[in-house]
PDB file of C-alpha atoms in Angstrom:
ATOM      1  CA  MET A   1    -183.010  51.767-216.001  1.00 49.00           C
ATOM      2  CA  ALA A   2    -183.851  48.196-214.552  1.00 50.00           C
ATOM      3  CA  ALA A   3    -182.979  47.134-211.379  1.00 56.00           C
ATOM      4  CA  ASP A   4    -180.942  44.123-212.080  1.00 78.00           C
ATOM      5  CA  SER A   5    -179.154  45.581-214.903  1.00 86.00           C
ATOM      6  CA  PRO A   6    -175.607  44.117-215.594  1.00 94.00           C
ATOM      7  CA  VAL A   7    -172.880  46.248-214.001  1.00 95.00           C
ATOM      8  CA  VAL A   8    -169.152  46.289-215.086  1.00 95.00           C
ATOM      9  CA  GLN A   9    -166.571  47.631-212.547  1.00 96.00           C
ATOM     10  CA  VAL A  10    -163.298  48.796-213.914  1.00 96.00           C
ATOM     11  CA  ARG A  11    -159.989  50.870-212.549  1.00 96.00           C
ATOM     12  CA  GLY A  12    -159.002  53.704-214.376  1.00 96.00           C
ATOM     13  CA  GLU A  13    -155.353  54.980-214.169  1.00 96.00           C
ATOM     14  CA  ALA A  14    -153.121  57.963-215.402  1.00 95.00           C
ATOM     15  CA  TYR A  15    -149.528  58.461-215.044  1.00 94.00           C
ATOM     16  CA  ARG A  16    -147.894  61.839-216.145  1.00 93.00           C
ATOM     17  CA  GLU A  17    -144.373  63.097-216.119  1.00 95.00           C
ATOM     18  CA  VAL A  18    -144.495  66.829-215.704  1.00 95.00           C
ATOM     19  CA  PRO A  19    -141.718  69.879-214.970  1.00 94.00           C
ATOM     20  CA  PRO A  20    -141.469  70.681-211.289  1.00 95.00           C
ATOM     21  CA  GLU A  21    -142.745  73.815-209.979  1.00 95.00           C
ATOM     22  CA  LEU A  22    -140.529  74.462-206.988  1.00 95.00           C
ATOM     23  CA  ALA A  23    -137.517  74.008-205.671  1.00 95.00           C
ATOM     24  CA  ARG A  24    -136.466  73.652-201.930  1.00 95.00           C
ATOM     25  CA  PHE A  25    -133.086  73.445-200.190  1.00 96.00           C
ATOM     26  CA  ALA A  26    -131.717  73.467-196.835  1.00 96.00           C
ATOM     27  CA  VAL A  27    -128.968  76.085-195.561  1.00 96.00           C
ATOM     28  CA  THR A  28    -127.334  75.923-192.255  1.00 96.00           C
ATOM     29  CA  ALA A  29    -124.866  77.977-190.600  1.00 96.00           C
ATOM     30  CA  THR A  30    -123.026  76.293-187.704  1.00 95.00           C
ATOM     31  CA  ALA A  31    -120.576  77.605-184.852  1.00 96.00           C
ATOM     32  CA  ARG A  32    -118.462  75.916-182.454  1.00 94.00           C
ATOM     33  CA  ASP A  33    -115.786  77.609-179.712  1.00 94.00           C
ATOM     34  CA  ARG A  34    -115.032  76.748-176.078  1.00 93.00           C
ATOM     35  CA  ASP A  35    -116.885  79.587-175.056  1.00 92.00           C
ATOM     36  CA  ARG A  36    -120.584  79.457-175.091  1.00 92.00           C
ATOM     37  CA  GLU A  37    -121.119  83.317-175.668  1.00 93.00           C
ATOM     38  CA  THR A  38    -118.983  83.461-178.423  1.00 94.00           C
ATOM     39  CA  THR A  39    -120.830  80.282-179.999  1.00 94.00           C
ATOM     40  CA  LEU A  40    -123.910  82.218-179.927  1.00 94.00           C
ATOM     41  CA  THR A  41    -122.462  85.244-181.177  1.00 95.00           C
ATOM     42  CA  ARG A  42    -120.749  83.900-184.072  1.00 95.00           C
ATOM     43  CA  LEU A  43    -123.884  81.512-184.957  1.00 95.00           C
ATOM     44  CA  ALA A  44    -126.091  84.706-184.702  1.00 95.00           C
ATOM     45  CA  GLU A  45    -123.708  86.402-187.112  1.00 95.00           C
ATOM     46  CA  ARG A  46    -123.348  83.846-189.912  1.00 95.00           C
ATOM     47  CA  ALA A  47    -127.519  83.432-189.749  1.00 95.00           C
ATOM     48  CA  ALA A  48    -127.724  87.075-190.435  1.00 94.00           C
ATOM     49  CA  ALA A  49    -125.310  86.979-193.200  1.00 94.00           C
ATOM     50  CA  ILE A  50    -127.404  84.284-194.997  1.00 95.00           C
ATOM     51  CA  ARG A  51    -130.686  86.501-194.117  1.00 93.00           C
ATOM     52  CA  VAL A  52    -128.782  89.450-196.046  1.00 93.00           C
ATOM     53  CA  LEU A  53    -127.867  87.083-199.144  1.00 93.00           C
ATOM     54  CA  LEU A  54    -131.555  85.806-199.327  1.00 94.00           C
ATOM     55  CA  ASP A  55    -133.013  89.159-198.733  1.00 92.00           C
ATOM     56  CA  GLY A  56    -131.125  90.327-201.673  1.00 90.00           C
ATOM     57  CA  SER A  57    -132.142  87.401-203.805  1.00 87.00           C
ATOM     58  CA  GLY A  58    -135.505  89.127-204.977  1.00 85.00           C
ATOM     59  CA  PRO A  59    -138.347  87.243-205.988  1.00 88.00           C
ATOM     60  CA  ALA A  60    -136.604  84.096-206.670  1.00 87.00           C
ATOM     61  CA  VAL A  61    -137.103  82.909-203.489  1.00 92.00           C
ATOM     62  CA  ALA A  62    -140.946  82.420-202.728  1.00 91.00           C
ATOM     63  CA  ARG A  63    -140.523  81.239-199.191  1.00 93.00           C
ATOM     64  CA  ARG A  64    -138.094  80.642-196.309  1.00 93.00           C
ATOM     65  CA  GLU A  65    -138.773  78.885-192.925  1.00 93.00           C
ATOM     66  CA  THR A  66    -136.055  79.077-190.255  1.00 89.00           C
ATOM     67  CA  GLY A  67    -136.317  76.284-187.929  1.00 83.00           C
ATOM     68  CA  ASP A  68    -134.279  73.036-186.226  1.00 83.00           C
ATOM     69  CA  LEU A  69    -131.961  75.679-183.723  1.00 91.00           C
ATOM     70  CA  ARG A  70    -129.305  73.464-181.812  1.00 92.00           C
ATOM     71  CA  VAL A  71    -127.059  74.122-179.218  1.00 91.00           C
ATOM     72  CA  ARG A  72    -125.138  71.849-177.418  1.00 90.00           C
ATOM     73  CA  PRO A  73    -122.221  71.207-175.245  1.00 91.00           C
ATOM     74  CA  GLU A  74    -119.421  68.930-175.865  1.00 86.00           C
ATOM     75  CA  THR A  75    -118.349  66.732-173.031  1.00 86.00           C
ATOM     76  CA  ARG A  76    -115.188  64.978-172.036  1.00 80.00           C
ATOM     77  CA  ARG A  77    -115.682  61.236-172.318  1.00 77.00           C
ATOM     78  CA  SER A  78    -115.559  60.634-168.158  1.00 75.00           C
ATOM     79  CA  GLY A  79    -117.355  63.376-166.580  1.00 75.00           C
ATOM     80  CA  GLU A  80    -119.600  66.542-167.532  1.00 79.00           C
ATOM     81  CA  ARG A  81    -116.815  68.907-167.956  1.00 84.00           C
ATOM     82  CA  VAL A  82    -117.760  70.876-170.931  1.00 84.00           C
ATOM     83  CA  VAL A  83    -114.720  71.519-173.618  1.00 86.00           C
ATOM     84  CA  ALA A  84    -116.683  73.052-176.112  1.00 92.00           C
ATOM     85  CA  TRP A  85    -119.991  74.807-177.347  1.00 92.00           C
ATOM     86  CA  HIS A  86    -121.825  73.650-180.799  1.00 95.00           C
ATOM     87  CA  GLY A  87    -124.570  75.945-182.565  1.00 94.00           C
ATOM     88  CA  SER A  88    -126.184  75.055-185.929  1.00 96.00           C
ATOM     89  CA  VAL A  89    -129.275  77.004-187.132  1.00 95.00           C
ATOM     90  CA  THR A  90    -131.534  75.385-190.359  1.00 96.00           C
ATOM     91  CA  THR A  91    -133.226  77.614-192.951  1.00 95.00           C
ATOM     92  CA  THR A  92    -135.570  76.218-195.714  1.00 96.00           C
ATOM     93  CA  VAL A  93    -135.812  78.036-199.080  1.00 96.00           C
ATOM     94  CA  THR A  94    -138.258  77.349-201.697  1.00 96.00           C
ATOM     95  CA  VAL A  95    -137.267  78.821-205.019  1.00 95.00           C
ATOM     96  CA  THR A  96    -139.643  79.315-208.118  1.00 93.00           C
ATOM     97  CA  ASP A  97    -136.615  80.779-210.543  1.00 91.00           C
ATOM     98  CA  PHE A  98    -134.882  77.687-211.219  1.00 91.00           C
ATOM     99  CA  THR A  99    -132.610  79.631-213.342  1.00 89.00           C
ATOM    100  CA  ALA A 100    -130.816  81.373-210.039  1.00 89.00           C
ATOM    101  CA  LEU A 101    -131.204  78.656-208.065  1.00 92.00           C
ATOM    102  CA  GLY A 102    -127.588  77.223-208.856  1.00 90.00           C
ATOM    103  CA  GLU A 103    -125.932  80.342-208.340  1.00 90.00           C
ATOM    104  CA  LEU A 104    -128.270  81.228-204.793  1.00 93.00           C
ATOM    105  CA  MET A 105    -126.792  77.801-203.249  1.00 93.00           C
ATOM    106  CA  LEU A 106    -123.409  78.356-204.495  1.00 92.00           C
ATOM    107  CA  ARG A 107    -123.260  81.971-202.950  1.00 92.00           C
ATOM    108  CA  LEU A 108    -125.171  80.591-199.589  1.00 94.00           C
ATOM    109  CA  ALA A 109    -122.495  77.631-199.552  1.00 92.00           C
ATOM    110  CA  ASP A 110    -119.851  80.386-200.035  1.00 91.00           C
ATOM    111  CA  GLN A 111    -119.966  81.620-196.668  1.00 92.00           C
ATOM    112  CA  ASP A 112    -118.038  80.574-193.655  1.00 92.00           C
ATOM    113  CA  GLN A 113    -119.276  77.626-191.722  1.00 94.00           C
ATOM    114  CA  VAL A 114    -122.170  77.171-193.734  1.00 95.00           C
ATOM    115  CA  GLU A 115    -123.957  73.629-195.717  1.00 94.00           C
ATOM    116  CA  VAL A 116    -126.027  73.998-198.219  1.00 94.00           C
ATOM    117  CA  ALA A 117    -128.206  70.526-199.150  1.00 93.00           C
ATOM    118  CA  GLY A 118    -130.832  69.913-202.013  1.00 92.00           C
ATOM    119  CA  PRO A 119    -132.681  70.697-204.197  1.00 94.00           C
ATOM    120  CA  TRP A 120    -135.618  68.855-203.680  1.00 94.00           C
ATOM    121  CA  TRP A 121    -137.963  69.231-206.352  1.00 95.00           C
ATOM    122  CA  GLU A 122    -141.770  69.554-206.136  1.00 94.00           C
ATOM    123  CA  LEU A 123    -145.139  70.756-207.304  1.00 95.00           C
ATOM    124  CA  ARG A 124    -147.547  73.018-206.127  1.00 93.00           C
ATOM    125  CA  PRO A 125    -150.131  71.590-204.015  1.00 90.00           C
ATOM    126  CA  ASP A 126    -152.817  73.269-206.085  1.00 93.00           C
ATOM    127  CA  SER A 127    -151.114  72.478-209.485  1.00 95.00           C
ATOM    128  CA  PRO A 128    -153.186  71.858-212.536  1.00 96.00           C
ATOM    129  CA  ALA A 129    -151.257  68.723-213.116  1.00 95.00           C
ATOM    130  CA  HIS A 130    -152.852  66.890-210.284  1.00 95.00           C
ATOM    131  CA  ARG A 131    -156.183  67.958-211.706  1.00 95.00           C
ATOM    132  CA  GLU A 132    -155.481  66.772-215.383  1.00 96.00           C
ATOM    133  CA  ALA A 133    -154.154  63.562-214.103  1.00 95.00           C
ATOM    134  CA  ARG A 134    -157.574  63.016-212.165  1.00 95.00           C
ATOM    135  CA  HIS A 135    -159.511  63.799-215.307  1.00 96.00           C
ATOM    136  CA  ALA A 136    -157.590  61.368-217.518  1.00 96.00           C
ATOM    137  CA  ALA A 137    -157.918  58.707-214.878  1.00 96.00           C
ATOM    138  CA  ILE A 138    -161.725  59.056-215.140  1.00 96.00           C
ATOM    139  CA  ARG A 139    -161.396  59.043-219.024  1.00 97.00           C
ATOM    140  CA  ASP A 140    -159.337  55.718-219.010  1.00 97.00           C
ATOM    141  CA  ALA A 141    -161.839  54.483-216.502  1.00 97.00           C
ATOM    142  CA  LEU A 142    -164.935  55.217-219.207  1.00 97.00           C
ATOM    143  CA  VAL A 143    -162.960  53.889-222.232  1.00 97.00           C
ATOM    144  CA  ARG A 144    -162.376  50.488-220.663  1.00 97.00           C
ATOM    145  CA  ALA A 145    -165.673  50.076-219.315  1.00 97.00           C
ATOM    146  CA  ARG A 146    -166.970  50.709-223.288  1.00 96.00           C
ATOM    147  CA  GLU A 147    -164.464  48.135-224.050  1.00 96.00           C
ATOM    148  CA  TYR A 148    -165.835  45.566-221.944  1.00 95.00           C
ATOM    149  CA  ALA A 149    -169.321  46.482-222.782  1.00 95.00           C
ATOM    150  CA  GLU A 150    -168.323  46.539-226.535  1.00 95.00           C
ATOM    151  CA  ALA A 151    -166.572  43.126-226.238  1.00 94.00           C
ATOM    152  CA  LEU A 152    -170.171  42.000-224.859  1.00 93.00           C
ATOM    153  CA  GLY A 153    -172.298  43.276-227.533  1.00 93.00           C
ATOM    154  CA  ALA A 154    -173.574  46.025-225.037  1.00 95.00           C
ATOM    155  CA  GLN A 155    -173.143  49.925-224.401  1.00 95.00           C
ATOM    156  CA  VAL A 156    -172.341  51.440-221.112  1.00 95.00           C
ATOM    157  CA  THR A 157    -175.637  53.055-219.910  1.00 95.00           C
ATOM    158  CA  SER A 158    -174.934  55.017-216.813  1.00 95.00           C
ATOM    159  CA  LEU A 159    -172.468  55.568-213.984  1.00 95.00           C
ATOM    160  CA  LEU A 160    -173.158  53.904-210.371  1.00 95.00           C
ATOM    161  CA  GLU A 161    -170.069  54.979-208.306  1.00 96.00           C
ATOM    162  CA  LEU A 162    -166.598  56.541-208.633  1.00 96.00           C
ATOM    163  CA  ALA A 163    -163.983  56.747-206.055  1.00 95.00           C
ATOM    164  CA  ASP A 164    -160.805  57.585-205.698  1.00 91.00           C
ATOM    165  CA  SER A 165    -158.260  55.096-205.449  1.00 85.00           C
ATOM    166  CA  GLY A 166    -155.001  56.430-206.317  1.00 62.00           C
ATOM    167  CA  PRO A 167    -151.541  56.858-204.452  1.00 60.00           C
ATOM    168  CA  ALA A 168    -150.287  59.803-202.884  1.00 51.00           C
ATOM    169  CA  ASP A 169    -147.934  61.729-205.062  1.00 52.00           C
ATOM    170  CA  ARG A 170    -144.372  61.837-203.833  1.00 53.00           C
ATOM    171  CA  PRO A 171    -141.730  64.798-204.411  1.00 49.00           C
ATOM    172  CA  MET A 172    -138.706  63.669-206.275  1.00 50.00           C
ATOM    173  CA  PHE A 173    -135.491  65.051-205.365  1.00 51.00           C
ATOM    174  CA  ALA A 174    -131.750  65.245-205.859  1.00 51.00           C
ATOM    175  CA  ARG A 175    -129.383  65.725-203.217  1.00 49.00           C
ATOM    176  CA  ALA A 176    -125.976  67.735-202.858  1.00 50.00           C
ATOM    177  CA  ALA A 177    -124.269  69.338-200.315  1.00 48.00           C
ATOM    178  CA  PHE A 178    -122.048  72.272-200.358  1.00 50.00           C
ATOM    179  CA  ALA A 179    -119.904  73.249-197.214  1.00 53.00           C
ATOM    180  CA  GLY A 180    -119.010  76.827-197.263  1.00 52.00           C
ATOM    181  CA  SER A 181    -115.118  77.634-197.379  1.00 49.00           C
ATOM    182  CA  GLY A 182    -115.156  81.299-196.669  1.00 48.00           C
ATOM    183  CA  ALA A 183    -112.799  81.645-199.432  1.00 48.00           C
ATOM    184  CA  GLY A 184    -112.177  85.296-200.783  1.00 50.00           C
ATOM    185  CA  GLY A 185    -113.109  84.127-204.436  1.00 56.00           C
ATOM    186  CA  GLY A 186    -116.492  83.813-205.985  1.00 56.00           C
ATOM    187  CA  PRO A 187    -118.383  80.645-206.079  1.00 54.00           C
ATOM    188  CA  PRO A 188    -118.129  78.589-209.401  1.00 68.00           C
ATOM    189  CA  GLU A 189    -120.938  78.444-211.974  1.00 72.00           C
ATOM    190  CA  LEU A 190    -123.190  75.818-211.171  1.00 76.00           C
ATOM    191  CA  GLU A 191    -126.172  74.228-213.603  1.00 79.00           C
ATOM    192  CA  LEU A 192    -128.860  71.964-212.001  1.00 84.00           C
ATOM    193  CA  ASP A 193    -131.419  70.163-213.889  1.00 87.00           C
ATOM    194  CA  PRO A 194    -134.795  70.249-212.523  1.00 90.00           C
ATOM    195  CA  GLN A 195    -136.180  66.412-212.010  1.00 91.00           C
ATOM    196  CA  PRO A 196    -139.256  65.717-213.455  1.00 93.00           C
ATOM    197  CA  GLN A 197    -142.161  65.188-211.284  1.00 94.00           C
ATOM    198  CA  THR A 198    -144.204  61.871-211.467  1.00 94.00           C
ATOM    199  CA  VAL A 199    -148.249  62.508-211.020  1.00 94.00           C
ATOM    200  CA  GLN A 200    -150.370  59.655-210.863  1.00 94.00           C
ATOM    201  CA  ALA A 201    -154.155  59.144-210.551  1.00 95.00           C
ATOM    202  CA  ALA A 202    -156.479  56.296-210.097  1.00 96.00           C
ATOM    203  CA  VAL A 203    -160.268  55.876-209.603  1.00 96.00           C
ATOM    204  CA  GLN A 204    -162.528  52.826-209.139  1.00 96.00           C
ATOM    205  CA  ALA A 205    -165.615  52.723-210.866  1.00 96.00           C
ATOM    206  CA  ARG A 206    -168.670  51.122-211.464  1.00 97.00           C
ATOM    207  CA  PHE A 207    -171.032  51.570-214.797  1.00 97.00           C
ATOM    208  CA  THR A 208    -174.353  49.777-215.833  1.00 96.00           C
ATOM    209  CA  ILE A 209    -174.570  48.333-219.376  1.00 95.00           C
ATOM    210  CA  SER A 210    -177.165  47.402-221.767  1.00 94.00           C
ATOM    211  CA  THR A 211    -177.872  43.794-221.839  1.00 92.00           C
ATOM    212  CA  PRO A 212    -175.419  41.995-223.318  1.00 91.00           C
ATOM    213  CA  VAL A 213    -175.458  39.823-227.055  1.00 86.00           C
ATOM    214  CA  LEU A 214    -173.975  36.513-225.541  1.00 79.00           C
ATOM    215  CA  ASP A 215    -174.942  34.488-228.967  1.00 72.00           C
TER     216      ASP A 215
END
């Protein structure tokens, strides 16, 4: 290759919409009472009931993480006299079986003083969809380089540089909230439509080309 070979620089892009692989939702148990110990006891009982339901969900639940525990006093506007105690604890649940998702969320929301929010649809970090999009972006860059070279009566001869320049994929979500009523009847059926996920990739590439025919 000659040191002064002509160079063409192009951007390759790929855009795909693929089905989600994961669904996440948050379930929050709350409690309130004038007595702090009573609040904590009720909160612990409601959190335990959530754990029992999740334990019985089988392999549909791939992961669960408990966090965001809050216990705070409620005071009068004037002064520091405590009139009640509030407590809440949130568990984030990751589900892979979407056929069981709606039923599980409603069963949790049917518990006393429980709120369920979500789902948020996602792809796995190692999803093959990311790899396929990157490969498609490289193919797009090569096609563009060949088109430019062809317009000049030349051919692509070698790759000089290839760099990833794509934006980070963002998880798509659909949000719904369900407040537990504690009613004796079973929850209604709920069908959730998984939201397609956008996968994007982009590359910058530099190719050498043969001597253009400019006549």
